[in-house]
mmCIF file with all atom_site columns, C-alpha atoms in Angstrom:
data_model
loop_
_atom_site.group_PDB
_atom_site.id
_atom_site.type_symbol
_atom_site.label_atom_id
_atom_site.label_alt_id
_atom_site.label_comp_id
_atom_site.label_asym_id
_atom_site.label_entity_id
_atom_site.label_seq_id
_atom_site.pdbx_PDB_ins_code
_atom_site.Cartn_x
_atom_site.Cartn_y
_atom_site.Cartn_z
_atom_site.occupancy
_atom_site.B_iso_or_equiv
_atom_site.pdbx_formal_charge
_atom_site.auth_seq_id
_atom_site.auth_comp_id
_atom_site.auth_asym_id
_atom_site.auth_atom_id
_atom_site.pdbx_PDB_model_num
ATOM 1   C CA . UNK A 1 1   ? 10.434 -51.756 -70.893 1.00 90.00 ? 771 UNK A CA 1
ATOM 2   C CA . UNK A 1 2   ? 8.244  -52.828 -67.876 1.00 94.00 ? 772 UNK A CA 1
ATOM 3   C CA . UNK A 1 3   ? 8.743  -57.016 -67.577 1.00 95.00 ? 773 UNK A CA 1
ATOM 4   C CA . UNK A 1 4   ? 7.573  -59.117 -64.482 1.00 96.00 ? 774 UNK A CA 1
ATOM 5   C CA . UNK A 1 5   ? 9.548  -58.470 -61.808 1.00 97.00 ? 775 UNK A CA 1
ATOM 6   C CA . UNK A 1 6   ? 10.107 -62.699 -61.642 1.00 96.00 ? 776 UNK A CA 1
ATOM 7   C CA . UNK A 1 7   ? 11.338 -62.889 -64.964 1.00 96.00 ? 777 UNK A CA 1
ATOM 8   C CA . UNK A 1 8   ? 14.501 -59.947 -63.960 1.00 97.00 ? 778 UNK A CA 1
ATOM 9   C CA . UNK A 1 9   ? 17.721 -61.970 -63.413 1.00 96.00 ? 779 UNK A CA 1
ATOM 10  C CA . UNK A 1 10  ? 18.829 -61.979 -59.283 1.00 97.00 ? 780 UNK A CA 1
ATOM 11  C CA . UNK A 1 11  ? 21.803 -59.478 -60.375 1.00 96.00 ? 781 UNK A CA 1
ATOM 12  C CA . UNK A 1 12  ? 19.052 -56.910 -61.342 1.00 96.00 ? 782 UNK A CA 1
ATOM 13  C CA . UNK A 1 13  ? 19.798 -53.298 -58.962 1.00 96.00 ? 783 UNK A CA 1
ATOM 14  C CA . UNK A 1 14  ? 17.076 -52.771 -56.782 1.00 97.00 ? 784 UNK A CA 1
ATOM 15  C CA . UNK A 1 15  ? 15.699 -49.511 -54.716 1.00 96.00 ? 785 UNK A CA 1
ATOM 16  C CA . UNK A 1 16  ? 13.674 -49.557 -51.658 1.00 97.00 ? 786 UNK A CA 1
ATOM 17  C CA . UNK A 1 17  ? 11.119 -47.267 -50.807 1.00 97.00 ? 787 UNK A CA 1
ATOM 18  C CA . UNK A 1 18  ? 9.583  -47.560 -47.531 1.00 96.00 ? 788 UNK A CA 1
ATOM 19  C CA . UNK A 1 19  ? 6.511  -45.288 -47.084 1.00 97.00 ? 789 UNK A CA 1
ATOM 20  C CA . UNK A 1 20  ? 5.815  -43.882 -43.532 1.00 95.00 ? 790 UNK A CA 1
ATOM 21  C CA . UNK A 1 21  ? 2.456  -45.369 -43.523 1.00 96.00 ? 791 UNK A CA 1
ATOM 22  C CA . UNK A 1 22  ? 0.434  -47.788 -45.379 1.00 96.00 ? 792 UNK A CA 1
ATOM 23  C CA . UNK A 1 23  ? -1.666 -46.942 -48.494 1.00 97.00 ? 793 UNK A CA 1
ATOM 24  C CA . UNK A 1 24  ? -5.149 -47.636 -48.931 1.00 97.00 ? 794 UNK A CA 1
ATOM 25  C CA . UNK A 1 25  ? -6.217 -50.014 -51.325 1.00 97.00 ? 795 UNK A CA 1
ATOM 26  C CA . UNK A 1 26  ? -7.635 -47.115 -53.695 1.00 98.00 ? 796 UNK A CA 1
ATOM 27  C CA . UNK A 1 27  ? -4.436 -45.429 -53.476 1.00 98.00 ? 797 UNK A CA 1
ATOM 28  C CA . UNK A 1 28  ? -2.197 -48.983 -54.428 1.00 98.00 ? 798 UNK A CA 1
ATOM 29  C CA . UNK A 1 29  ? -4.217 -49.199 -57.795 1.00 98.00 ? 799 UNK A CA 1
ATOM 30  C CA . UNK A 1 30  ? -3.306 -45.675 -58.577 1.00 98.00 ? 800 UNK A CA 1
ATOM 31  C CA . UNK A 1 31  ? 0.273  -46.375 -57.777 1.00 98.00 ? 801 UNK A CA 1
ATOM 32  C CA . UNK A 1 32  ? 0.489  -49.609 -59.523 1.00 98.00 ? 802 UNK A CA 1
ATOM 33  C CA . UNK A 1 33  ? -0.918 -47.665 -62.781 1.00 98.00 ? 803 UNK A CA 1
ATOM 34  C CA . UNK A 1 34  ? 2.016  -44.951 -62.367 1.00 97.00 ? 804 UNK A CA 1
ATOM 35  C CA . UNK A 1 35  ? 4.684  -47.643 -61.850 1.00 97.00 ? 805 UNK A CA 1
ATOM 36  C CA . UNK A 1 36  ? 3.804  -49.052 -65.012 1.00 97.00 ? 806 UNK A CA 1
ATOM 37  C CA . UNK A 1 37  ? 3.798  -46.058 -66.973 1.00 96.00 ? 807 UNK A CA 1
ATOM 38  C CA . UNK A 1 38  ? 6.979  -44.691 -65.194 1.00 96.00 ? 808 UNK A CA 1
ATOM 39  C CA . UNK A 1 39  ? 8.867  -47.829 -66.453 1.00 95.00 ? 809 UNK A CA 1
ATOM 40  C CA . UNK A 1 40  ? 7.337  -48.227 -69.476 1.00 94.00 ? 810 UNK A CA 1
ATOM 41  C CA . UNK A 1 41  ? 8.573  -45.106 -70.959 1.00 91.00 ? 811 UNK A CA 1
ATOM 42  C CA . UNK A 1 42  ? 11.905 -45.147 -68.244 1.00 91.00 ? 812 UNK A CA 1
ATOM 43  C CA . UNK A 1 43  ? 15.166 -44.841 -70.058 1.00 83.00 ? 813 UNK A CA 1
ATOM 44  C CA . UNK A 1 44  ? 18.740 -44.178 -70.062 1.00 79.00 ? 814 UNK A CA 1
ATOM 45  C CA . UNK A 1 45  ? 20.030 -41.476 -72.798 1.00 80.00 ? 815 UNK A CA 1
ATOM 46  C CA . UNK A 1 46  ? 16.985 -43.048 -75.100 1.00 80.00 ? 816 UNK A CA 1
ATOM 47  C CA . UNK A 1 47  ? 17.950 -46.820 -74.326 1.00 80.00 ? 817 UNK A CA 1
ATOM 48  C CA . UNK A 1 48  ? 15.365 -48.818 -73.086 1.00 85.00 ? 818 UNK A CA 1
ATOM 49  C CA . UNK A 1 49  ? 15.433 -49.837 -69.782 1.00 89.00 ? 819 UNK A CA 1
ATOM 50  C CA . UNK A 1 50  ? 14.639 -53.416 -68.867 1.00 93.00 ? 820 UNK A CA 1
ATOM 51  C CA . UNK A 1 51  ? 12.666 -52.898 -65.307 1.00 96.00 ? 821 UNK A CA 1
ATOM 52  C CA . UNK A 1 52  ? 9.861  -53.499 -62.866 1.00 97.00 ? 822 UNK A CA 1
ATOM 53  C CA . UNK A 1 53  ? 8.099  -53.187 -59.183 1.00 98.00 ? 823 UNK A CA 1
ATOM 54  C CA . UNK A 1 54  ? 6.664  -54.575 -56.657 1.00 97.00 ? 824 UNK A CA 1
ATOM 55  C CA . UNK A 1 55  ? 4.679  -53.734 -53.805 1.00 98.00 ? 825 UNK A CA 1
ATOM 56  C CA . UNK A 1 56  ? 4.780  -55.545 -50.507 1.00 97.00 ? 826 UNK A CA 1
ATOM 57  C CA . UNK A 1 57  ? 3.082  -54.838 -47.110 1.00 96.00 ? 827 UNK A CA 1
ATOM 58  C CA . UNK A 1 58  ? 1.224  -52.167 -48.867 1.00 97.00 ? 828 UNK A CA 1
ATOM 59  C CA . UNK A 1 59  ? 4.031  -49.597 -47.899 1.00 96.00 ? 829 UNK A CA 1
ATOM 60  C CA . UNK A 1 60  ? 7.352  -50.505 -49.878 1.00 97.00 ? 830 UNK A CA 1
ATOM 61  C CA . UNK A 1 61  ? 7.688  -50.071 -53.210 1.00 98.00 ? 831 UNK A CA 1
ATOM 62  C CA . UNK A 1 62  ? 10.829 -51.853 -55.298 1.00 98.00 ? 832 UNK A CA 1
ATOM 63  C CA . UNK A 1 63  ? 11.971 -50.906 -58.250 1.00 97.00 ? 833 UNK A CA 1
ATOM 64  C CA . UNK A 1 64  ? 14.211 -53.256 -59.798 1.00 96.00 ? 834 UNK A CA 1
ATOM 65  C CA . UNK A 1 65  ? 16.518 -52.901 -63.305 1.00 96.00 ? 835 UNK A CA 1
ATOM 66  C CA . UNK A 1 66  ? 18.784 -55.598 -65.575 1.00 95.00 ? 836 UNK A CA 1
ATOM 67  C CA . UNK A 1 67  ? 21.833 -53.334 -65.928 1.00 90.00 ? 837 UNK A CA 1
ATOM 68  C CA . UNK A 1 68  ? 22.883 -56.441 -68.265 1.00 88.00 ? 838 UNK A CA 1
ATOM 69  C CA . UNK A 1 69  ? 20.584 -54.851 -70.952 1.00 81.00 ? 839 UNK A CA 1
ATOM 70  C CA . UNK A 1 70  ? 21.589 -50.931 -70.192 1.00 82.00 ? 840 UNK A CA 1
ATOM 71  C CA . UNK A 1 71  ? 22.395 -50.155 -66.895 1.00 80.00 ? 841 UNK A CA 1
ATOM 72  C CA . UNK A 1 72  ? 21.419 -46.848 -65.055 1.00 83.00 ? 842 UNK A CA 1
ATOM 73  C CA . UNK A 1 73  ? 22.628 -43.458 -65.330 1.00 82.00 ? 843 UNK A CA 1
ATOM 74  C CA . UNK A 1 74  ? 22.624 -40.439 -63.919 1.00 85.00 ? 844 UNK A CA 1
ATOM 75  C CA . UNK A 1 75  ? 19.804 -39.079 -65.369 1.00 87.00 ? 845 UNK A CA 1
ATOM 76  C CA . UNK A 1 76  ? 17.673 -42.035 -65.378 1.00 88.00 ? 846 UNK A CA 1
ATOM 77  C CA . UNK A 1 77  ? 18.193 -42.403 -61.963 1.00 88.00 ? 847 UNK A CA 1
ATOM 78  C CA . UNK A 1 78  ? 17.117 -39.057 -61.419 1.00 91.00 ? 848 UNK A CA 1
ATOM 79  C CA . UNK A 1 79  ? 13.626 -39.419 -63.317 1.00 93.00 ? 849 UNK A CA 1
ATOM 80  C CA . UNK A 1 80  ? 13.114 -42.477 -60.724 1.00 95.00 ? 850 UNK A CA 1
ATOM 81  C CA . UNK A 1 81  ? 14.027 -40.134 -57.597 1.00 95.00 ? 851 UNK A CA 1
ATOM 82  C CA . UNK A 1 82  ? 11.655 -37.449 -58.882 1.00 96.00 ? 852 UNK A CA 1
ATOM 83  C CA . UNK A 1 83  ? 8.879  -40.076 -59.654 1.00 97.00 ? 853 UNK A CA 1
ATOM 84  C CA . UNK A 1 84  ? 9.047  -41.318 -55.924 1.00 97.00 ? 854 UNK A CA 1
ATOM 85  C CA . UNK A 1 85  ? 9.200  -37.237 -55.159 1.00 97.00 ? 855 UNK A CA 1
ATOM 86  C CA . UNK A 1 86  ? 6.158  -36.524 -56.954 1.00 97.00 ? 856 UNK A CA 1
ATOM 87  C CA . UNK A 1 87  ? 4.421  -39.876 -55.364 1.00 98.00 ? 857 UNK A CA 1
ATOM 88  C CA . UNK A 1 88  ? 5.414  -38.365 -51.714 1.00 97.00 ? 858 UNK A CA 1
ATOM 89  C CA . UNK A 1 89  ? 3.672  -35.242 -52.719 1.00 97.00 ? 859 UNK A CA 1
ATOM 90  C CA . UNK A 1 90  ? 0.489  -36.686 -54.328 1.00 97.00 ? 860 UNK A CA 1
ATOM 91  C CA . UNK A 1 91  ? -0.033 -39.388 -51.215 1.00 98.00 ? 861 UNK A CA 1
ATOM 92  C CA . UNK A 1 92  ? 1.469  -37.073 -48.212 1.00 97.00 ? 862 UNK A CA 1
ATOM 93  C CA . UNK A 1 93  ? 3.943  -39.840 -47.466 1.00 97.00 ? 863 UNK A CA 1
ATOM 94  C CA . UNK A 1 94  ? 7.648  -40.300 -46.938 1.00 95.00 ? 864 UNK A CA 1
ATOM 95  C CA . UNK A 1 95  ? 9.549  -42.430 -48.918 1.00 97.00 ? 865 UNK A CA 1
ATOM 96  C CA . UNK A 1 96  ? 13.023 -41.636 -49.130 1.00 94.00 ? 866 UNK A CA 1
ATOM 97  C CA . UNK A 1 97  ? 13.891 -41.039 -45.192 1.00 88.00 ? 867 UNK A CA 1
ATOM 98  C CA . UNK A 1 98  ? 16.550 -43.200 -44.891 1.00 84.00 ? 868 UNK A CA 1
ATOM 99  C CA . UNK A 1 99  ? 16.626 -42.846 -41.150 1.00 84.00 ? 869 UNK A CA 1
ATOM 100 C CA . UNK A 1 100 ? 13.962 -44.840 -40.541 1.00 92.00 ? 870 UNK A CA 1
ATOM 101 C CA . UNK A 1 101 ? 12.885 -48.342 -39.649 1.00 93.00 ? 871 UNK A CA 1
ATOM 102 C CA . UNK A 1 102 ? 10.145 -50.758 -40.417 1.00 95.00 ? 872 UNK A CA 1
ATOM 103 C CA . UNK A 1 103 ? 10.096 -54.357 -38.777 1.00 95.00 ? 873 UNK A CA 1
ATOM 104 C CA . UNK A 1 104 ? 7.502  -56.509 -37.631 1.00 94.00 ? 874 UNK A CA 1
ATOM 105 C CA . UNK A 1 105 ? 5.141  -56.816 -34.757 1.00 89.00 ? 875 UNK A CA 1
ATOM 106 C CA . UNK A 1 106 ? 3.378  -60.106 -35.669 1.00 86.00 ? 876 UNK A CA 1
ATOM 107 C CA . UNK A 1 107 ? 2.016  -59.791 -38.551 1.00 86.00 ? 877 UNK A CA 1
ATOM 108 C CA . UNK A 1 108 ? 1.640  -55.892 -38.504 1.00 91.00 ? 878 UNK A CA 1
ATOM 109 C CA . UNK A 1 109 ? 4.549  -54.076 -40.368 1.00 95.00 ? 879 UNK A CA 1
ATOM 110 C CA . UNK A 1 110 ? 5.595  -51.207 -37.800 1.00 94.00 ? 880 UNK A CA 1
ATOM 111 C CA . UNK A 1 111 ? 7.432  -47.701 -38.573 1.00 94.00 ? 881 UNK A CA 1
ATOM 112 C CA . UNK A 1 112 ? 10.243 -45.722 -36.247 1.00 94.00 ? 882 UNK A CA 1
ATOM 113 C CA . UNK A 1 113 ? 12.559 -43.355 -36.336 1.00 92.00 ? 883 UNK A CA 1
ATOM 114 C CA . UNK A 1 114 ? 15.653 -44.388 -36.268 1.00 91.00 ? 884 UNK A CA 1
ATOM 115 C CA . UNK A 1 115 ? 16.317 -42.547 -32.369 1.00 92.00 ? 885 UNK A CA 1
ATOM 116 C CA . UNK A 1 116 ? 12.718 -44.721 -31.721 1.00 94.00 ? 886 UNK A CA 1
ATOM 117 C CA . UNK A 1 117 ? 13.909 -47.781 -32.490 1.00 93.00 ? 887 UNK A CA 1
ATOM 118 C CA . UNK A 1 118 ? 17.629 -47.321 -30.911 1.00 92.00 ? 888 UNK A CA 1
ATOM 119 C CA . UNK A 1 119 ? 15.591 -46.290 -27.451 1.00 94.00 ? 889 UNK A CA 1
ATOM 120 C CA . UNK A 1 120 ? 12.862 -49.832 -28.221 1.00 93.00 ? 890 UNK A CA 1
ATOM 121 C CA . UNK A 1 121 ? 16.315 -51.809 -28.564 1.00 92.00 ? 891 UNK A CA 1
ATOM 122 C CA . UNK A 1 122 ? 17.502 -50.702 -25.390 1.00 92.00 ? 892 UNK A CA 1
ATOM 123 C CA . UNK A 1 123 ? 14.299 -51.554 -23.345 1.00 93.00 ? 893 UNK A CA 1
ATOM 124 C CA . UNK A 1 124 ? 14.387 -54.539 -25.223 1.00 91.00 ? 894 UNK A CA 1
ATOM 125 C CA . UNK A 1 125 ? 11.452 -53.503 -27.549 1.00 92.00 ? 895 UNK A CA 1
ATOM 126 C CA . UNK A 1 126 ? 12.770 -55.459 -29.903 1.00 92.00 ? 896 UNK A CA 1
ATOM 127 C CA . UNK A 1 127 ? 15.543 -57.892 -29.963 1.00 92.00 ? 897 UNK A CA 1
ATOM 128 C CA . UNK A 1 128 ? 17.552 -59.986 -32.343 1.00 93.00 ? 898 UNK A CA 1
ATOM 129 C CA . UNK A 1 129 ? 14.865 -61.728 -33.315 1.00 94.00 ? 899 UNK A CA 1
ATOM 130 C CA . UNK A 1 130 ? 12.526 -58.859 -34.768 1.00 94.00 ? 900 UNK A CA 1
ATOM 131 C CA . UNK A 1 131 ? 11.718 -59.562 -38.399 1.00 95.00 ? 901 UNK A CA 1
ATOM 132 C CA . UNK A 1 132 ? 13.161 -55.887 -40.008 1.00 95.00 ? 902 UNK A CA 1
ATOM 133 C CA . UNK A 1 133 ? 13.429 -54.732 -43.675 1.00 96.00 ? 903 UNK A CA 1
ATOM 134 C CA . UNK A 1 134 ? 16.489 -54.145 -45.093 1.00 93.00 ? 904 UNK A CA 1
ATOM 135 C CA . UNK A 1 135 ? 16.164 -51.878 -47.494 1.00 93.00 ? 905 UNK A CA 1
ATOM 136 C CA . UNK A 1 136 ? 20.043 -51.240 -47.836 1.00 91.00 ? 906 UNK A CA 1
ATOM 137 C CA . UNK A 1 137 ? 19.905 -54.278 -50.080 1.00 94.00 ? 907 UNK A CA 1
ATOM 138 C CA . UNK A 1 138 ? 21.820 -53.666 -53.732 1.00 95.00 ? 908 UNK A CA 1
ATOM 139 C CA . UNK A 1 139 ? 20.388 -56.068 -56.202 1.00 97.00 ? 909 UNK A CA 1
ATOM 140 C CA . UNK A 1 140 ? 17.446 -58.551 -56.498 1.00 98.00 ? 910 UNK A CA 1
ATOM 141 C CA . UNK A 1 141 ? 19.398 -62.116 -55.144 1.00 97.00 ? 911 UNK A CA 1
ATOM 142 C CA . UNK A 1 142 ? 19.966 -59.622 -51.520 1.00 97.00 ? 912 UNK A CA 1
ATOM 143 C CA . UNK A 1 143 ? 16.465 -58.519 -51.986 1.00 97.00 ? 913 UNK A CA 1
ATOM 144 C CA . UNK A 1 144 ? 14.809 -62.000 -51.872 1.00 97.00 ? 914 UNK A CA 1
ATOM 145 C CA . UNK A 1 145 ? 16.948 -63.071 -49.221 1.00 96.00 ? 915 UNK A CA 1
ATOM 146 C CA . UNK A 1 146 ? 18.271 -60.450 -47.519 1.00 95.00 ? 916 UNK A CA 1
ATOM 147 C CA . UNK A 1 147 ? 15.425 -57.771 -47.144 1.00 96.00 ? 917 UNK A CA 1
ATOM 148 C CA . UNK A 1 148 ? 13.194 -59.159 -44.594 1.00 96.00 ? 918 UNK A CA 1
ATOM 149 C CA . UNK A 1 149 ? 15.121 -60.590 -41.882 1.00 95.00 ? 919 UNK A CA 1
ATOM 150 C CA . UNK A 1 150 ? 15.904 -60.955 -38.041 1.00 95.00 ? 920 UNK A CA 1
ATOM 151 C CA . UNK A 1 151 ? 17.527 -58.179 -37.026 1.00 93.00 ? 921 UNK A CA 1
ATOM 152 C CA . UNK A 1 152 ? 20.754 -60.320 -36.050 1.00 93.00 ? 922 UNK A CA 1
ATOM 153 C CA . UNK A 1 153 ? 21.145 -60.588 -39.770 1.00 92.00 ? 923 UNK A CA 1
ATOM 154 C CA . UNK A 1 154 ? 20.806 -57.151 -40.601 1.00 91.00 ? 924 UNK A CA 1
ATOM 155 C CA . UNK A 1 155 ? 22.479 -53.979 -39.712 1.00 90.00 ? 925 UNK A CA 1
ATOM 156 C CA . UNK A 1 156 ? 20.009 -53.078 -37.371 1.00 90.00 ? 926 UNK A CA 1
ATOM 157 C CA . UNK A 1 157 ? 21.920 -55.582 -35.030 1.00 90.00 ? 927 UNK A CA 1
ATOM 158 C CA . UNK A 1 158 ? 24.418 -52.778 -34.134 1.00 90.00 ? 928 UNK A CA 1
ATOM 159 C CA . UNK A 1 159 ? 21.989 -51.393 -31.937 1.00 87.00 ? 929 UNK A CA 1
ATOM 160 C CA . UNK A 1 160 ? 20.906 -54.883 -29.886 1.00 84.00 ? 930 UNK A CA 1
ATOM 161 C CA . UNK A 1 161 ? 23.600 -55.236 -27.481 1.00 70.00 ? 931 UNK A CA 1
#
């Protein structure tokens, strides 16, 4: 059941996917059009599930679920997983790499390996300052306040010494 993302309560889960590079604007509409029919006909063990997306920066997608109206399972969580597989595939991107960053230079969203962005930390690249995108955030509440922040706040502050 596919609701605006503002009307999901702040305890809704979220799941960040950062893509490797930014999608054209072609490419977005597609997308948007398969997020909508993904979680319009997403469910857990035939329950409806009570979801939605965004996309920000033209490079993360995040999908977000009430678990107050039926919460994920194993399976359902899987059909998301192999949604974002098949996106990868159709688009040539990344999006589950964990081990790697995205922060901002100005306005321009910027994407490193994890190794990368250790070695920009040490020649003070970046600093504690660096606007970065937390995408180890669990529910929506995090997500609004939590995702994009200075690094200082984030746990990409291990590596600023």
């Amino acid at each position: 059941m596919l609701v605006p993302f503002t009307e999901l309560p702040d305890s809704s889960r979220v799941w960040i996917y950062q893509s490797n590079r930014s999608f054209t604007d072609l490419e977005l509409q597609e997308i948007t059009s398969k997020l909508e029919s993904f979680i319009t006909q997403w469910t857990a063990h035939g329950a409806n599930l009570k979801a939605s997306f965004e996309i920000k920066y033209k490079r993360f997608i995040t999908l977000a679920l009430d678990q107050q109206l039926n919460a994920a399972t194993g399976c359902s969580i899987d059909s998301s997983v192999k949604f974002i597989q098949d996106l990868e595939q159709k688009y040539n991107v990344d999006l589950l790499d964990k081990m790697n960053v995205s922060y901002k230079q100005g306005e321009f969203v910027a994407y490193k390996t994890l190794i990368d962005f250790r070695k920009m930390a040490k020649e003070k690249a970046v600093s504690k300052n660096t606007i970065v995108f937390n995408n180890l955030v669990n529910n929506k509440g995090e997500y609004l306040s939590d995702w994009e922040v200075p690094a200082s706040d984030s746990w990409h502050n291990r590596f600023l010494n």
